[in-house]
PDB file of C-alpha atoms in Angstrom:
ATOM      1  CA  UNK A   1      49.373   5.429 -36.825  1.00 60.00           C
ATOM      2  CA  UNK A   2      49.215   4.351 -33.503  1.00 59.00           C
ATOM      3  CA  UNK A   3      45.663   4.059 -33.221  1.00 58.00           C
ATOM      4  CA  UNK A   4      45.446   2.175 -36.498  1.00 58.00           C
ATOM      5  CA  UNK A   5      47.494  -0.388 -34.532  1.00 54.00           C
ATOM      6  CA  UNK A   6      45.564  -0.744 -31.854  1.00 52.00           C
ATOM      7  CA  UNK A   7      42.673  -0.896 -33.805  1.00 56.00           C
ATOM      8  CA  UNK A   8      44.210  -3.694 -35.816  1.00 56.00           C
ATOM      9  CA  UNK A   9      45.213  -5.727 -32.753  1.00 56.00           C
ATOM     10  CA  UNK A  10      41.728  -5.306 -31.146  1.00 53.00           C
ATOM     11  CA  UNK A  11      40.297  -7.115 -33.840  1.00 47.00           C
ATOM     12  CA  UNK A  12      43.024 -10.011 -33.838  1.00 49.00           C
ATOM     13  CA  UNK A  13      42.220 -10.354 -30.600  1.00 47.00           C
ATOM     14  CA  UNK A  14      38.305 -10.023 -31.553  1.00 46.00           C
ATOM     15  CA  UNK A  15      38.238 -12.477 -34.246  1.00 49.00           C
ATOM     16  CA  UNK A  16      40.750 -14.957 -32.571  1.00 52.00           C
ATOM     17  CA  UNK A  17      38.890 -15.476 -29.365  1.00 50.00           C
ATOM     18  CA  UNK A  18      35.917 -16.745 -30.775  1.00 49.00           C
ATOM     19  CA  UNK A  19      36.994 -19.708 -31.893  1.00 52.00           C
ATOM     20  CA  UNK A  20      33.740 -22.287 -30.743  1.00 48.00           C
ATOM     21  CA  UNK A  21      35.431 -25.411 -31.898  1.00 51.00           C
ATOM     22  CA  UNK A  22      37.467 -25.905 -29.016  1.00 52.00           C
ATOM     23  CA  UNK A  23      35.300 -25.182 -25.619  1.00 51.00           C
ATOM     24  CA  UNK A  24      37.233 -23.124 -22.889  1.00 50.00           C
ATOM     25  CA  UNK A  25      35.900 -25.341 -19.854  1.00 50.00           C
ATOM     26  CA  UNK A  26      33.671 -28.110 -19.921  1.00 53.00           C
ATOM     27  CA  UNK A  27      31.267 -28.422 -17.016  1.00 50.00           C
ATOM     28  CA  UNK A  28      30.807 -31.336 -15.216  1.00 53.00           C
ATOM     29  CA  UNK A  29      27.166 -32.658 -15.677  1.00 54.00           C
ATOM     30  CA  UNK A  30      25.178 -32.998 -12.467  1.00 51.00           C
ATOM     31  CA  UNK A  31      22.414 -35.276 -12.832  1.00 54.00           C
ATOM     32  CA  UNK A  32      19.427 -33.355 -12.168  1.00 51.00           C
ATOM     33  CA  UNK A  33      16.498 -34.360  -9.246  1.00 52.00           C
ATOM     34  CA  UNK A  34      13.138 -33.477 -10.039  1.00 50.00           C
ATOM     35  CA  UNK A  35      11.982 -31.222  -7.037  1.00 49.00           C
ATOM     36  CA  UNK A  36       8.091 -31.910  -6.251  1.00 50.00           C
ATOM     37  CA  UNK A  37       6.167 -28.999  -4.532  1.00 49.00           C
ATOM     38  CA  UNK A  38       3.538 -29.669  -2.750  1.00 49.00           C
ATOM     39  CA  UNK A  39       0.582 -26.910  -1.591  1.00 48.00           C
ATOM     40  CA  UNK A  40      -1.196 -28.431   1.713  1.00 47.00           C
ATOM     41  CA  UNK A  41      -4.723 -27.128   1.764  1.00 45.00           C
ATOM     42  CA  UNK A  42      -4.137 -26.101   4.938  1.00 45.00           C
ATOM     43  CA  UNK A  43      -1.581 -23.655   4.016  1.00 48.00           C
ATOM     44  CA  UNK A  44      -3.548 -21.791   2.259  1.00 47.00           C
ATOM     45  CA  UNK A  45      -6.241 -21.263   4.826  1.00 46.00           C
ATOM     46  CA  UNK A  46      -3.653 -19.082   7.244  1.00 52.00           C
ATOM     47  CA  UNK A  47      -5.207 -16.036   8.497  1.00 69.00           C
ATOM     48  CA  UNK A  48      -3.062 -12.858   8.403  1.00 76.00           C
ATOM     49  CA  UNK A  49      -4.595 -10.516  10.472  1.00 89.00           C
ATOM     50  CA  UNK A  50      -1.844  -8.173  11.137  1.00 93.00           C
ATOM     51  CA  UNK A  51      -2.530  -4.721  10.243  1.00 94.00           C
ATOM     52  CA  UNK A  52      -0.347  -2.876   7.847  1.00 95.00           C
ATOM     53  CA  UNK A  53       0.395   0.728   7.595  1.00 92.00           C
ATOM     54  CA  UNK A  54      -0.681   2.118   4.103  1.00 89.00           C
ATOM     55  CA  UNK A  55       3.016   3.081   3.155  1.00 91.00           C
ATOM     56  CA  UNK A  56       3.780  -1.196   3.358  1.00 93.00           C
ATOM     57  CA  UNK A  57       1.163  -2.536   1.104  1.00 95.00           C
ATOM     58  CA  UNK A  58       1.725  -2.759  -2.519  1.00 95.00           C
ATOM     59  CA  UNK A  59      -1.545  -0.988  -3.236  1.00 94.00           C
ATOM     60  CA  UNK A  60      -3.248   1.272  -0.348  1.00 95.00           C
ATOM     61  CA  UNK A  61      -7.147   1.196   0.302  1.00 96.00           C
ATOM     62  CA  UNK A  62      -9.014   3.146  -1.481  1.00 95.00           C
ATOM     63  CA  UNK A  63     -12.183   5.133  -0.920  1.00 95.00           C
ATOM     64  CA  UNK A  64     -15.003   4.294  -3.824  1.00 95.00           C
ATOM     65  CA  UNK A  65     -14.451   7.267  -6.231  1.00 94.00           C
ATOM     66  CA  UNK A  66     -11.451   8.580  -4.509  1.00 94.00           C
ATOM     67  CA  UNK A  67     -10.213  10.922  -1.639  1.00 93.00           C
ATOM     68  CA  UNK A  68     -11.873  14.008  -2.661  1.00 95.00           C
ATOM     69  CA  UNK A  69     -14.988  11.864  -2.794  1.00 96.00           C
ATOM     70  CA  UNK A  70     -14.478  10.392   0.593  1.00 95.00           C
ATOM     71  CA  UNK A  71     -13.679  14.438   2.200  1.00 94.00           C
ATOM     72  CA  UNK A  72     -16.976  15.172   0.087  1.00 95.00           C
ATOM     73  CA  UNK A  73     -18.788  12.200   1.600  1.00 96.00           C
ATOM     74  CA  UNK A  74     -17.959  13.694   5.856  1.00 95.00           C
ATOM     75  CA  UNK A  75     -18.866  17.469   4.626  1.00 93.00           C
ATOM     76  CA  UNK A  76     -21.815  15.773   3.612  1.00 95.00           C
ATOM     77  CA  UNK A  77     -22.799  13.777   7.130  1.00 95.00           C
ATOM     78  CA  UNK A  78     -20.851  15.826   9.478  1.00 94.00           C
ATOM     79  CA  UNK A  79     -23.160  17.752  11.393  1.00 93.00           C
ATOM     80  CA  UNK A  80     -21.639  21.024  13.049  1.00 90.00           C
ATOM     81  CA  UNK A  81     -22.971  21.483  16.657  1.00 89.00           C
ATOM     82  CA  UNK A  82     -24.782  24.708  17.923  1.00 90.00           C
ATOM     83  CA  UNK A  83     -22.508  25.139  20.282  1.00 89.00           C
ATOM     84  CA  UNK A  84     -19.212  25.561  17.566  1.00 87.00           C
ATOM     85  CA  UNK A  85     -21.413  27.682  15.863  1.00 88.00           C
ATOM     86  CA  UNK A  86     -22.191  29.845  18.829  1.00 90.00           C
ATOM     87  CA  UNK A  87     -18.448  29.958  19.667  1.00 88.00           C
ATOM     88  CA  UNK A  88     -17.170  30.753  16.383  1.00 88.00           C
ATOM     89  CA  UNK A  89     -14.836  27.820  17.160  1.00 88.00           C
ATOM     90  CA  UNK A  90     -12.858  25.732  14.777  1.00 88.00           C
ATOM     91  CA  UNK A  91     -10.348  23.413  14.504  1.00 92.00           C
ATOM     92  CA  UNK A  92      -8.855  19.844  13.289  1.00 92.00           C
ATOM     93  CA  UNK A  93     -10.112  16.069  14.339  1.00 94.00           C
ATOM     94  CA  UNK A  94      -7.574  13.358  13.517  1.00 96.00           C
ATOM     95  CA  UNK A  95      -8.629  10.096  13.928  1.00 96.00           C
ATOM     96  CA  UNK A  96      -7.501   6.714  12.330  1.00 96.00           C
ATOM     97  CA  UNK A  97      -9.339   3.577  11.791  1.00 96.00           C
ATOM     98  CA  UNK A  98      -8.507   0.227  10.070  1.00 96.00           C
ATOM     99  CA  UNK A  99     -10.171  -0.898   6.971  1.00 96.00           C
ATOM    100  CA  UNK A 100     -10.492  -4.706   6.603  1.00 96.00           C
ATOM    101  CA  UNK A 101      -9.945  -7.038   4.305  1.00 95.00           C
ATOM    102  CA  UNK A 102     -13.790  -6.715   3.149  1.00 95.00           C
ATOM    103  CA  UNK A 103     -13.413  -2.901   3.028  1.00 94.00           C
ATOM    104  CA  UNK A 104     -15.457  -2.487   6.177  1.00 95.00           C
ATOM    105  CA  UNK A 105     -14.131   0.602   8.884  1.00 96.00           C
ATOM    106  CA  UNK A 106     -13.284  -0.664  11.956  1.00 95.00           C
ATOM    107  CA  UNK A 107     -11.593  -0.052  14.967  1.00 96.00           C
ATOM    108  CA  UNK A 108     -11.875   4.191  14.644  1.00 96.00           C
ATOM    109  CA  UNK A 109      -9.640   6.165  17.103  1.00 96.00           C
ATOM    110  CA  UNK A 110      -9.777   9.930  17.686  1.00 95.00           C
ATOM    111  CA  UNK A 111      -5.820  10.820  17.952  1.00 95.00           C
ATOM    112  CA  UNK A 112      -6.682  14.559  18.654  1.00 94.00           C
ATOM    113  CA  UNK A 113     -10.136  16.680  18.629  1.00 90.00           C
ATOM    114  CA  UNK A 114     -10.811  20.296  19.643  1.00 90.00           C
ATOM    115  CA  UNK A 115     -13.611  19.988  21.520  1.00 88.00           C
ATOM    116  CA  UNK A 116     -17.101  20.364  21.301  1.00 89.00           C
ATOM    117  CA  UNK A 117     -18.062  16.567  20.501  1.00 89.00           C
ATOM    118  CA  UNK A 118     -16.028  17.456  17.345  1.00 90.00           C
ATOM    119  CA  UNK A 119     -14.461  14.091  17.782  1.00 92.00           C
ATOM    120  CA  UNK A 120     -17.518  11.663  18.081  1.00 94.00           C
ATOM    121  CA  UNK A 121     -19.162  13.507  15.061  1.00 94.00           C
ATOM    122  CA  UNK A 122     -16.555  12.052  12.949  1.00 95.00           C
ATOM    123  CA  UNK A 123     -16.130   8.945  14.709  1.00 95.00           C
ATOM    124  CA  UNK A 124     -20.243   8.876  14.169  1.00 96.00           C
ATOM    125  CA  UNK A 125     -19.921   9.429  10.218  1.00 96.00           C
ATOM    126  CA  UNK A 126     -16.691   7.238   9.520  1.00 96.00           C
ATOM    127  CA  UNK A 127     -18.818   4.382  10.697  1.00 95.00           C
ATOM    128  CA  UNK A 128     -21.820   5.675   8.306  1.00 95.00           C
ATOM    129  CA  UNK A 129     -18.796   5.234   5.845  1.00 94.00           C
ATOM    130  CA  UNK A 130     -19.763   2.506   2.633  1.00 95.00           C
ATOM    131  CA  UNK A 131     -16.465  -0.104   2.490  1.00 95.00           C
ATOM    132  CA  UNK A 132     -13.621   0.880   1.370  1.00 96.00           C
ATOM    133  CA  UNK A 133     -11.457  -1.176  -1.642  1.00 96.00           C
ATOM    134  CA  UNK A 134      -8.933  -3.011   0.233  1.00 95.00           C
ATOM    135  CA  UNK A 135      -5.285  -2.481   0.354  1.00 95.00           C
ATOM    136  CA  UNK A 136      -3.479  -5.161  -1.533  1.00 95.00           C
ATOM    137  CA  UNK A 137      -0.455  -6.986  -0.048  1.00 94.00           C
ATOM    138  CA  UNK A 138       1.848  -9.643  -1.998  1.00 93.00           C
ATOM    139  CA  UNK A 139      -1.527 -10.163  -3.944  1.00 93.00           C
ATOM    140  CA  UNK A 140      -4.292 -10.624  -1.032  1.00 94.00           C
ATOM    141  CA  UNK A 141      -6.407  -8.227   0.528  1.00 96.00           C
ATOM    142  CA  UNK A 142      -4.857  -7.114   4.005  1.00 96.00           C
ATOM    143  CA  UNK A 143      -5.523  -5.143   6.694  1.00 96.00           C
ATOM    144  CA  UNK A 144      -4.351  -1.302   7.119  1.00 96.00           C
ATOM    145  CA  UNK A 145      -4.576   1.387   9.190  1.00 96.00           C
ATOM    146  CA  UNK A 146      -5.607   5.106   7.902  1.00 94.00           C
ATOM    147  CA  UNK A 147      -5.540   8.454   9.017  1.00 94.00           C
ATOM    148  CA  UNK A 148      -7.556  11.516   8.448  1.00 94.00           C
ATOM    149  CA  UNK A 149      -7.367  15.114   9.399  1.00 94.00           C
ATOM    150  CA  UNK A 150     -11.152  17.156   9.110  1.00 94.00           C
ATOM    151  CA  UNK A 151     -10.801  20.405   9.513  1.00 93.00           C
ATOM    152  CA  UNK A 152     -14.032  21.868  11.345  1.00 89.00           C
ATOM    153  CA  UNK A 153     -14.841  25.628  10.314  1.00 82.00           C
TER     154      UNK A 153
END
């Protein structure tokens, strides 16, 4: 019974709110300025050569055909000295590099090697690397910064 009430005065209350003859508040009309925007050619010329990390671009560079084609492209070029083949020895090379706005490598940095000219070999191939698609920021190509581990066995 109750509910049937309630029910009831939900819908008075429904029904008699909407009355659109009468307006609740009238606003005030503000005359309106047309706002002109202007694009100076020069703006449009700014350089942004800051590099960005690959976690603050929209889209990240990408290697032609992928990652797995990129690791297949250094097993490909990286030549293993005799001398880690004597020595059994293995191990990781971490390097990172910046890919520009053209895709080009640049700017390659061995963070850690194990030896052995392990380092160089990599740094040697990277720059053997074809160009890279881009990484995409607020809809222009930017500069980033990559890293790789290659694991040497």
């Amino acid at each position: 019974m109750i509910r049937k009430f309630f029910i009831t005065i939900s819908f008075a209350f429904l029904f008699g709110c909407q009355n659109s003859s009468i307006p609740a508040l009238k606003a005030p009309t503000v005359p309106q300025k047309a706002i002109k925007l202007e694009k100076h050619e020069h703006e449009n010329k700014t350089e942004d050569n800051e590099v960005y990390s690959a976690f603050t671009v929209e889209i990240p560079p990408k290697y032609p055909g992928g990652i797995q084609k990129f690791q297949a492209f250094i097993k490909r070029n990286y030549v293993t000295s005799q001398e880690i083949i004597k020595e059994e020895a293995s191990g990781g090379v971490f390097v990172s590099f910046i890919i520009e706005k053209d895709g080009c490598v640049s700017h390659i940095k061995v963070l850690h090697d194990f030896g052995y000219g392990s380092g160089k070999e990599l740094e040697r191939v990277l720059k053997l690397s074809p160009n890279w698609i881009a990484a995409i920021k607020d809809g222009n190509p930017v500069r980033c910064l990559y890293s790789i581990p290659y694991y040497v066995q």
